[in-house]
PDB file of C-alpha atoms in Angstrom:
ATOM      1  CA  MET A  89      -4.717  19.815   1.463  1.00  0.00           C
ATOM      2  CA  TYR A  90      -5.717  16.255   1.793  1.00  0.00           C
ATOM      3  CA  ALA A  91      -6.090  14.513   5.164  1.00  0.00           C
ATOM      4  CA  ALA A  92      -6.957  10.967   6.271  1.00  0.00           C
ATOM      5  CA  ARG A  93      -8.050   9.853   9.695  1.00  0.00           C
ATOM      6  CA  VAL A  94      -7.114   6.229  10.432  1.00  0.00           C
ATOM      7  CA  CYS A  95      -7.794   4.215  13.610  1.00  0.00           C
ATOM      8  CA  TYR A  96      -5.946   1.134  14.663  1.00  0.00           C
ATOM      9  CA  ASP A  97      -7.574  -1.133  17.290  1.00  0.00           C
ATOM     10  CA  GLY A  98      -4.601  -3.474  17.692  1.00  0.00           C
ATOM     11  CA  THR A  99      -5.751  -5.850  14.982  1.00  0.00           C
ATOM     12  CA  ARG A 100      -6.675  -3.869  11.965  1.00  0.00           C
ATOM     13  CA  LEU A 101      -6.573  -0.429  10.350  1.00  0.00           C
ATOM     14  CA  GLN A 102      -9.772   1.341   9.549  1.00  0.00           C
ATOM     15  CA  VAL A 103     -10.121   4.594   7.553  1.00  0.00           C
ATOM     16  CA  LYS A 104     -12.547   6.685   9.461  1.00  0.00           C
ATOM     17  CA  ALA A 105     -12.557   9.774   7.206  1.00  0.00           C
ATOM     18  CA  LEU A 106     -11.064  11.539   4.192  1.00  0.00           C
ATOM     19  CA  VAL A 107     -10.988  15.289   4.342  1.00  0.00           C
ATOM     20  CA  ARG A 108     -10.020  17.949   1.841  1.00  0.00           C
ATOM     21  CA  LEU A 109      -9.173  21.445   3.121  1.00  0.00           C
ATOM     22  CA  SER A 110      -8.141  24.656   1.565  1.00  0.00           C
ATOM     23  CA  ARG A 111      -4.449  24.985   1.753  1.00  0.00           C
ATOM     24  CA  THR A 112      -4.548  28.773   1.994  1.00  0.00           C
ATOM     25  CA  HIS A 113      -7.439  29.041   4.465  1.00  0.00           C
ATOM     26  CA  PRO A 114      -7.848  25.725   6.238  1.00  0.00           C
ATOM     27  CA  LYS A 115     -10.677  25.612   8.797  1.00  0.00           C
ATOM     28  CA  LYS A 116     -10.982  23.464  11.815  1.00  0.00           C
ATOM     29  CA  HIS A 117     -12.685  20.155  11.196  1.00  0.00           C
ATOM     30  CA  GLU A 118     -14.238  17.979  13.889  1.00  0.00           C
ATOM     31  CA  LEU A 119     -12.647  14.879  12.380  1.00  0.00           C
ATOM     32  CA  LEU A 120      -9.209  16.351  12.960  1.00  0.00           C
ATOM     33  CA  GLU A 121      -9.723  17.482  16.534  1.00  0.00           C
ATOM     34  CA  ASP A 122      -7.735  14.814  18.310  1.00  0.00           C
ATOM     35  CA  GLY A 123      -5.249  11.979  17.555  1.00  0.00           C
ATOM     36  CA  GLU A 124      -1.727  12.140  16.364  1.00  0.00           C
ATOM     37  CA  VAL A 125      -0.957  14.475  13.480  1.00  0.00           C
ATOM     38  CA  VAL A 126       1.664  13.626  10.776  1.00  0.00           C
ATOM     39  CA  LEU A 127       2.442  16.134   8.092  1.00  0.00           C
ATOM     40  CA  ALA A 128       3.969  15.379   4.618  1.00  0.00           C
ATOM     41  CA  VAL A 129       7.338  17.087   3.987  1.00  0.00           C
ATOM     42  CA  PRO A 130       8.134  18.048   0.377  1.00  0.00           C
ATOM     43  CA  ASP A 131      10.918  15.791  -1.016  1.00  0.00           C
ATOM     44  CA  ASP A 132      13.193  18.611  -1.920  1.00  0.00           C
ATOM     45  CA  GLN A 133      13.387  19.586   1.692  1.00  0.00           C
ATOM     46  CA  VAL A 134      14.664  16.166   2.844  1.00  0.00           C
ATOM     47  CA  ILE A 135      18.221  14.938   2.648  1.00  0.00           C
ATOM     48  CA  VAL A 136      18.321  11.184   1.918  1.00  0.00           C
ATOM     49  CA  LYS A 137      21.166   8.972   2.946  1.00  0.00           C
ATOM     50  CA  ARG A 138      21.529   5.279   1.880  1.00  0.00           C
ATOM     51  CA  LEU A 139      23.047   3.721   5.000  1.00  0.00           C
ATOM     52  CA  VAL A 140      24.810   0.429   5.364  1.00  0.00           C
ATOM     53  CA  LEU A 141      24.973  -0.917   8.942  1.00  0.00           C
ATOM     54  CA  PRO A 142      26.100  -4.517   8.519  1.00  0.00           C
ATOM     55  CA  ASP A 143      27.034  -5.382  12.148  1.00  0.00           C
ATOM     56  CA  GLU A 144      24.340  -3.446  14.031  1.00  0.00           C
ATOM     57  CA  PRO A 145      21.624  -5.227  16.006  1.00  0.00           C
ATOM     58  CA  ALA A 146      18.208  -4.357  14.704  1.00  0.00           C
ATOM     59  CA  ALA A 147      17.147  -2.569  17.904  1.00  0.00           C
ATOM     60  CA  ASP A 148      20.186  -0.254  17.800  1.00  0.00           C
ATOM     61  CA  ARG A 149      19.985   0.683  14.095  1.00  0.00           C
ATOM     62  CA  PRO A 150      17.873   3.856  14.353  1.00  0.00           C
ATOM     63  CA  GLU A 151      20.217   5.327  16.927  1.00  0.00           C
ATOM     64  CA  ARG A 152      23.262   4.275  14.964  1.00  0.00           C
ATOM     65  CA  ALA A 153      21.725   5.682  11.827  1.00  0.00           C
ATOM     66  CA  LYS A 154      21.111   9.056  13.551  1.00  0.00           C
ATOM     67  CA  PHE A 155      24.715   9.152  14.616  1.00  0.00           C
ATOM     68  CA  GLU A 156      25.960   8.359  11.078  1.00  0.00           C
ATOM     69  CA  MET A 157      23.744  11.099   9.609  1.00  0.00           C
ATOM     70  CA  SER A 158      24.754  13.658  12.280  1.00  0.00           C
ATOM     71  CA  GLN A 159      28.433  13.173  11.398  1.00  0.00           C
ATOM     72  CA  THR A 160      27.742  14.384   7.817  1.00  0.00           C
ATOM     73  CA  LEU A 161      26.313  17.704   8.961  1.00  0.00           C
ATOM     74  CA  LEU A 162      28.327  20.912   9.345  1.00  0.00           C
ATOM     75  CA  GLU A 163      25.783  22.402  11.672  1.00  0.00           C
ATOM     76  CA  ASP A 164      24.464  21.512  15.161  1.00  0.00           C
ATOM     77  CA  GLU A 165      22.519  18.331  14.958  1.00  0.00           C
ATOM     78  CA  ARG A 166      19.759  19.939  17.138  1.00  0.00           C
ATOM     79  CA  SER A 167      18.816  22.040  14.167  1.00  0.00           C
ATOM     80  CA  PHE A 168      17.584  18.866  12.393  1.00  0.00           C
ATOM     81  CA  ARG A 169      15.129  16.044  12.784  1.00  0.00           C
ATOM     82  CA  PHE A 170      16.114  12.530  11.741  1.00  0.00           C
ATOM     83  CA  ASP A 171      14.040   9.665  10.494  1.00  0.00           C
ATOM     84  CA  THR A 172      14.886   6.162   9.225  1.00  0.00           C
ATOM     85  CA  VAL A 173      13.121   3.773   6.903  1.00  0.00           C
ATOM     86  CA  ASN A 174      13.322   0.023   7.170  1.00  0.00           C
ATOM     87  CA  THR A 175      14.037  -1.262   3.650  1.00  0.00           C
ATOM     88  CA  GLY A 176      13.479  -4.843   4.534  1.00  0.00           C
ATOM     89  CA  ARG A 177      17.199  -5.647   3.965  1.00  0.00           C
ATOM     90  CA  GLN A 178      19.172  -6.683   7.037  1.00  0.00           C
ATOM     91  CA  ASP A 179      22.027  -4.262   6.585  1.00  0.00           C
ATOM     92  CA  ARG A 180      20.490  -1.286   4.800  1.00  0.00           C
ATOM     93  CA  LEU A 181      18.449   1.684   5.937  1.00  0.00           C
ATOM     94  CA  LEU A 182      17.209   4.948   4.387  1.00  0.00           C
ATOM     95  CA  GLY A 183      18.215   7.867   6.555  1.00  0.00           C
ATOM     96  CA  LEU A 184      16.223  11.123   6.270  1.00  0.00           C
ATOM     97  CA  ILE A 185      17.363  14.507   7.527  1.00  0.00           C
ATOM     98  CA  MET A 186      14.900  17.395   7.890  1.00  0.00           C
ATOM     99  CA  ARG A 187      15.806  21.002   8.919  1.00  0.00           C
ATOM    100  CA  ARG A 188      13.625  22.023  11.907  1.00  0.00           C
ATOM    101  CA  GLU A 189      13.311  25.602  10.697  1.00  0.00           C
ATOM    102  CA  SER A 190      11.925  24.376   7.362  1.00  0.00           C
ATOM    103  CA  LEU A 191       9.377  22.211   9.220  1.00  0.00           C
ATOM    104  CA  SER A 192       8.200  25.134  11.248  1.00  0.00           C
ATOM    105  CA  LYS A 193       7.716  27.215   8.107  1.00  0.00           C
ATOM    106  CA  LEU A 194       5.891  24.294   6.490  1.00  0.00           C
ATOM    107  CA  VAL A 195       3.336  24.218   9.410  1.00  0.00           C
ATOM    108  CA  GLU A 196       2.938  27.931   9.388  1.00  0.00           C
ATOM    109  CA  ARG A 197       2.604  28.203   5.615  1.00  0.00           C
ATOM    110  CA  ASN A 198       0.353  25.161   4.872  1.00  0.00           C
ATOM    111  CA  THR A 199      -1.807  24.732   7.996  1.00  0.00           C
ATOM    112  CA  GLY A 200      -2.721  28.311   8.883  1.00  0.00           C
ATOM    113  CA  GLY A 201      -2.430  27.564  12.613  1.00  0.00           C
ATOM    114  CA  LEU A 202      -4.775  24.587  12.337  1.00  0.00           C
ATOM    115  CA  PHE A 203      -2.629  22.438  14.629  1.00  0.00           C
ATOM    116  CA  ALA A 204      -1.036  25.267  16.671  1.00  0.00           C
ATOM    117  CA  GLU A 205      -2.372  23.853  19.941  1.00  0.00           C
ATOM    118  CA  ARG A 206      -1.019  20.361  19.475  1.00  0.00           C
ATOM    119  CA  PRO A 207       1.814  19.624  21.833  1.00  0.00           C
ATOM    120  CA  SER A 208       3.808  17.841  19.029  1.00  0.00           C
ATOM    121  CA  LEU A 209       3.621  17.072  15.319  1.00  0.00           C
ATOM    122  CA  SER A 210       5.281  14.333  13.437  1.00  0.00           C
ATOM    123  CA  TYR A 211       6.656  14.560   9.906  1.00  0.00           C
ATOM    124  CA  ARG A 212       7.338  12.138   7.033  1.00  0.00           C
ATOM    125  CA  MET A 213       8.849  12.682   3.580  1.00  0.00           C
ATOM    126  CA  ARG A 214       6.146  12.567   0.891  1.00  0.00           C
ATOM    127  CA  ALA A 215       7.802   9.874  -1.154  1.00  0.00           C
ATOM    128  CA  VAL A 216       8.083   7.627   1.883  1.00  0.00           C
ATOM    129  CA  ALA A 217       4.435   8.158   2.771  1.00  0.00           C
ATOM    130  CA  LEU A 218       3.556   7.278  -0.874  1.00  0.00           C
ATOM    131  CA  GLY A 219       5.306   4.022  -0.509  1.00  0.00           C
ATOM    132  CA  CYS A 220       3.806   3.218   2.888  1.00  0.00           C
ATOM    133  CA  GLY A 221       0.276   4.023   1.621  1.00  0.00           C
ATOM    134  CA  TYR A 222       0.808   1.736  -1.238  1.00  0.00           C
ATOM    135  CA  VAL A 223       2.120  -1.213   0.832  1.00  0.00           C
ATOM    136  CA  GLU A 224      -0.603  -0.930   3.463  1.00  0.00           C
ATOM    137  CA  PHE A 225      -3.748   0.118   1.630  1.00  0.00           C
ATOM    138  CA  CYS A 226      -3.430  -0.929  -2.039  1.00  0.00           C
ATOM    139  CA  ARG A 227      -3.939  -4.147  -3.866  1.00  0.00           C
ATOM    140  CA  ARG A 228      -0.526  -5.475  -5.029  1.00  0.00           C
ATOM    141  CA  GLN A 229       0.607  -5.137  -8.714  1.00  0.00           C
ATOM    142  CA  ALA A 230       2.301  -8.165 -10.208  1.00  0.00           C
ATOM    143  CA  GLY A 231       6.076  -8.365  -9.692  1.00  0.00           C
ATOM    144  CA  GLU A 232       8.546  -7.730  -6.825  1.00  0.00           C
ATOM    145  CA  LEU A 233       9.677  -4.269  -7.689  1.00  0.00           C
ATOM    146  CA  VAL A 234       7.380  -1.350  -8.463  1.00  0.00           C
ATOM    147  CA  CYS A 235       7.905   2.342  -8.924  1.00  0.00           C
ATOM    148  CA  LEU A 236       5.363   4.809  -7.585  1.00  0.00           C
ATOM    149  CA  VAL A 237       5.122   8.387  -8.852  1.00  0.00           C
ATOM    150  CA  ASP A 238       2.838  11.075  -7.384  1.00  0.00           C
ATOM    151  CA  PHE A 239       2.542  14.337  -9.386  1.00  0.00           C
ATOM    152  CA  HIS A 240       1.933  17.261  -6.979  1.00  0.00           C
ATOM    153  CA  ASP A 241       2.487  21.047  -7.573  1.00  0.00           C
ATOM    154  CA  GLN A 242       6.005  21.467  -8.983  1.00  0.00           C
ATOM    155  CA  LEU A 243       7.378  18.124  -7.673  1.00  0.00           C
ATOM    156  CA  ALA A 244       6.884  14.506  -8.534  1.00  0.00           C
ATOM    157  CA  SER A 245       7.483  12.173  -5.549  1.00  0.00           C
ATOM    158  CA  VAL A 246       9.118   8.857  -6.629  1.00  0.00           C
ATOM    159  CA  CYS A 247       9.284   5.733  -4.499  1.00  0.00           C
ATOM    160  CA  PHE A 248      10.517   2.258  -5.224  1.00  0.00           C
ATOM    161  CA  VAL A 249       8.808  -0.594  -3.296  1.00  0.00           C
ATOM    162  CA  TYR A 250      10.446  -4.010  -3.188  1.00  0.00           C
ATOM    163  CA  GLN A 251       8.765  -7.027  -1.472  1.00  0.00           C
ATOM    164  CA  LYS A 252       6.414  -4.797   0.614  1.00  0.00           C
ATOM    165  CA  HIS A 253       9.154  -2.387   1.750  1.00  0.00           C
ATOM    166  CA  VAL A 254      10.115   1.151   0.666  1.00  0.00           C
ATOM    167  CA  LEU A 255      13.531   0.539  -0.891  1.00  0.00           C
ATOM    168  CA  ALA A 256      14.485   3.934  -2.424  1.00  0.00           C
ATOM    169  CA  VAL A 257      13.015   7.432  -2.842  1.00  0.00           C
ATOM    170  CA  SER A 258      13.632  10.308  -5.059  1.00  0.00           C
ATOM    171  CA  HIS A 259      11.877  13.289  -6.703  1.00  0.00           C
ATOM    172  CA  MET A 260      11.679  15.115  -9.908  1.00  0.00           C
ATOM    173  CA  ARG A 261      11.038  18.873 -10.343  1.00  0.00           C
ATOM    174  CA  LEU A 262       8.368  19.834 -12.825  1.00  0.00           C
ATOM    175  CA  ASN A 263       9.336  22.911 -14.762  1.00  0.00           C
ATOM    176  CA  ASN A 264       5.717  23.421 -15.646  1.00  0.00           C
ATOM    177  CA  PRO A 265       3.718  23.619 -12.378  1.00  0.00           C
ATOM    178  CA  GLU A 266       0.856  21.739 -14.066  1.00  0.00           C
ATOM    179  CA  GLY A 267       3.366  19.214 -15.275  1.00  0.00           C
ATOM    180  CA  ARG A 268       0.952  17.159 -17.357  1.00  0.00           C
ATOM    181  CA  GLN A 269      -0.094  19.320 -20.312  1.00  0.00           C
ATOM    182  CA  LEU A 270      -0.212  17.304 -23.489  1.00  0.00           C
ATOM    183  CA  SER A 271       2.468  19.307 -25.223  1.00  0.00           C
ATOM    184  CA  ASP A 272       4.832  18.737 -22.342  1.00  0.00           C
ATOM    185  CA  LEU A 273       4.249  14.934 -21.885  1.00  0.00           C
ATOM    186  CA  PRO A 274       7.095  13.629 -24.086  1.00  0.00           C
ATOM    187  CA  ARG A 275       9.574  15.710 -22.074  1.00  0.00           C
ATOM    188  CA  LEU A 276       8.099  14.637 -18.829  1.00  0.00           C
ATOM    189  CA  ALA A 277       8.240  10.910 -19.822  1.00  0.00           C
ATOM    190  CA  VAL A 278      11.882  11.122 -20.906  1.00  0.00           C
ATOM    191  CA  GLU A 279      12.972  12.909 -17.658  1.00  0.00           C
ATOM    192  CA  LEU A 280      11.084  10.363 -15.516  1.00  0.00           C
ATOM    193  CA  LYS A 281      12.616   7.486 -17.416  1.00  0.00           C
ATOM    194  CA  THR A 282      16.162   8.892 -16.968  1.00  0.00           C
ATOM    195  CA  LEU A 283      15.516   9.288 -13.236  1.00  0.00           C
ATOM    196  CA  VAL A 284      14.151   5.775 -12.971  1.00  0.00           C
ATOM    197  CA  ASN A 285      17.052   4.306 -14.888  1.00  0.00           C
ATOM    198  CA  LEU A 286      19.534   6.015 -12.492  1.00  0.00           C
ATOM    199  CA  GLN A 287      17.796   4.655  -9.409  1.00  0.00           C
ATOM    200  CA  MET A 288      17.630   1.200 -11.000  1.00  0.00           C
ATOM    201  CA  SER A 289      21.295   1.305 -11.585  1.00  0.00           C
ATOM    202  CA  LEU A 290      22.007   2.216  -7.947  1.00  0.00           C
ATOM    203  CA  LEU A 291      19.754  -0.584  -6.857  1.00  0.00           C
ATOM    204  CA  PHE A 292      21.597  -2.983  -9.122  1.00  0.00           C
ATOM    205  CA  SER A 293      24.901  -2.017  -7.513  1.00  0.00           C
ATOM    206  CA  GLU A 294      23.292  -2.798  -4.103  1.00  0.00           C
ATOM    207  CA  GLY A 295      22.290  -6.302  -5.184  1.00  0.00           C
ATOM    208  CA  ILE A 296      18.712  -5.721  -6.385  1.00  0.00           C
ATOM    209  CA  THR A 297      18.712  -7.366  -9.814  1.00  0.00           C
ATOM    210  CA  VAL A 298      15.104  -7.958 -10.545  1.00  0.00           C
ATOM    211  CA  PRO A 299      13.567  -5.841 -13.314  1.00  0.00           C
ATOM    212  CA  LEU A 300      11.010  -3.153 -12.724  1.00  0.00           C
ATOM    213  CA  SER A 301       7.620  -4.821 -12.943  1.00  0.00           C
ATOM    214  CA  SER A 302       5.420  -1.691 -13.306  1.00  0.00           C
ATOM    215  CA  LEU A 303       5.100   2.056 -12.977  1.00  0.00           C
ATOM    216  CA  ILE A 304       2.210   3.256 -10.833  1.00  0.00           C
ATOM    217  CA  VAL A 305       1.217   6.912 -11.112  1.00  0.00           C
ATOM    218  CA  THR A 306      -1.115   9.111  -9.125  1.00  0.00           C
ATOM    219  CA  GLY A 307      -1.929  12.791  -8.604  1.00  0.00           C
ATOM    220  CA  GLU A 308      -4.672  15.251  -9.515  1.00  0.00           C
ATOM    221  CA  GLY A 309      -3.459  15.746 -13.033  1.00  0.00           C
ATOM    222  CA  VAL A 310      -2.923  12.033 -13.970  1.00  0.00           C
ATOM    223  CA  THR A 311      -5.140  11.305 -17.014  1.00  0.00           C
ATOM    224  CA  GLU A 312      -5.300   8.607 -19.640  1.00  0.00           C
ATOM    225  CA  GLN A 313      -3.069  10.740 -21.873  1.00  0.00           C
ATOM    226  CA  VAL A 314      -0.445  10.882 -19.118  1.00  0.00           C
ATOM    227  CA  THR A 315      -0.381   7.108 -18.696  1.00  0.00           C
ATOM    228  CA  GLU A 316      -0.212   6.555 -22.417  1.00  0.00           C
ATOM    229  CA  ALA A 317       2.721   8.828 -22.808  1.00  0.00           C
ATOM    230  CA  LEU A 318       4.558   7.185 -19.960  1.00  0.00           C
ATOM    231  CA  ALA A 319       3.767   3.704 -21.256  1.00  0.00           C
ATOM    232  CA  ARG A 320       5.849   4.298 -24.354  1.00  0.00           C
ATOM    233  CA  HIS A 321       8.976   4.426 -22.097  1.00  0.00           C
ATOM    234  CA  PHE A 322       7.927   1.765 -19.517  1.00  0.00           C
ATOM    235  CA  PRO A 323       7.218  -1.572 -21.207  1.00  0.00           C
ATOM    236  CA  GLY A 324       6.406  -3.241 -17.947  1.00  0.00           C
ATOM    237  CA  GLY A 325       3.129  -1.234 -17.888  1.00  0.00           C
ATOM    238  CA  VAL A 326       1.778   1.896 -16.333  1.00  0.00           C
ATOM    239  CA  GLY A 327      -1.160   1.774 -13.983  1.00  0.00           C
ATOM    240  CA  THR A 328      -2.850   3.634 -11.119  1.00  0.00           C
ATOM    241  CA  PRO A 329      -3.046   2.605  -7.397  1.00  0.00           C
ATOM    242  CA  GLN A 330      -5.906   0.306  -6.461  1.00  0.00           C
ATOM    243  CA  ILE A 331      -6.831   1.188  -2.938  1.00  0.00           C
ATOM    244  CA  ASN A 332      -8.502  -1.683  -1.048  1.00  0.00           C
ATOM    245  CA  THR A 333     -11.991  -0.480  -0.021  1.00  0.00           C
ATOM    246  CA  GLY A 334     -12.128  -3.107   2.696  1.00  0.00           C
ATOM    247  CA  PHE A 335     -10.385  -0.566   5.035  1.00  0.00           C
ATOM    248  CA  PHE A 336     -13.445   1.675   4.849  1.00  0.00           C
ATOM    249  CA  ALA A 337     -16.549   1.179   7.037  1.00  0.00           C
ATOM    250  CA  ASP A 338     -18.885   1.972   4.083  1.00  0.00           C
ATOM    251  CA  PRO A 339     -17.233   1.441   0.633  1.00  0.00           C
ATOM    252  CA  SER A 340     -20.451   2.416  -1.163  1.00  0.00           C
ATOM    253  CA  ASN A 341     -19.769   6.089  -0.076  1.00  0.00           C
ATOM    254  CA  LEU A 342     -16.547   6.155  -2.088  1.00  0.00           C
ATOM    255  CA  THR A 343     -17.952   6.146  -5.553  1.00  0.00           C
ATOM    256  CA  GLU A 344     -17.773  10.003  -5.852  1.00  0.00           C
ATOM    257  CA  ILE A 345     -14.445  10.375  -4.012  1.00  0.00           C
ATOM    258  CA  PRO A 346     -11.081  10.340  -5.862  1.00  0.00           C
ATOM    259  CA  ILE A 347      -9.522   8.140  -3.135  1.00  0.00           C
ATOM    260  CA  ASP A 348      -6.221   7.782  -5.104  1.00  0.00           C
ATOM    261  CA  ASN A 349      -5.527  11.464  -4.193  1.00  0.00           C
ATOM    262  CA  TYR A 350      -5.513  10.469  -0.513  1.00  0.00           C
ATOM    263  CA  LEU A 351      -2.856   7.751  -0.849  1.00  0.00           C
ATOM    264  CA  ILE A 352      -0.046   9.854   0.677  1.00  0.00           C
ATOM    265  CA  SER A 353      -2.326  11.029   3.413  1.00  0.00           C
ATOM    266  CA  LEU A 354      -3.038   7.382   4.237  1.00  0.00           C
ATOM    267  CA  GLY A 355       0.619   6.553   4.119  1.00  0.00           C
ATOM    268  CA  LEU A 356       1.355   9.210   6.775  1.00  0.00           C
ATOM    269  CA  THR A 357      -0.651   7.167   9.257  1.00  0.00           C
ATOM    270  CA  ILE A 358       1.660   4.153   9.002  1.00  0.00           C
ATOM    271  CA  ASP A 359       4.545   4.071  11.600  1.00  0.00           C
TER     272      ASP A 359
END
């Protein structure tokens, strides 16, 4: 389990610590004792709605979005948590629906009571956190539209970023938990290409006509062989995120740390 502690003094963000904990037996850590806690929610536990609110004032959009989402549910809306994502487009939001029961199980299963004494916890979809982490903490790749993919356990989080905003999110299930074995890479690349093409088609129908400039991949299993296999299907290029070390107090201490693995943790800190 990866965690990032980020402080904001009103003018700039500063990464205070990066912490890796055992998911099965997490122990209390002094760097996580206080502050707000935001947990990543697996993408397959989140319902995503592409919302169009053309005549709604900006200040009223989150509440209107919650109303629109609640109307699609067959159960009591109090059983769910709602979130919205500003896509940077005046009339469009991403609406996210998370079941409270699933969130409680997530906390119990993955944190071992680590945050049991906290009065409240916040939650964010992994794919959204991936995009927020890229926008806030990474050096920009060339082009307006990039696709980010994070390989994690049996899911790959997918996020499209357009002009510094999260525009669309999705996920892909990995039949092989490792997901990156050499014999499996051709299938993985074709499935990811199919998913990306589908999302690009949806974006085109919504008026986003620019081509995909690059694919950016991250995750513990991402190797040179993985990027080479994906590059055969993505002519715009395949790269890895370049986190700006200027957010760290002492960048010289980062040489032995795989900071790319903390990109989603960093993205969880962005409101």
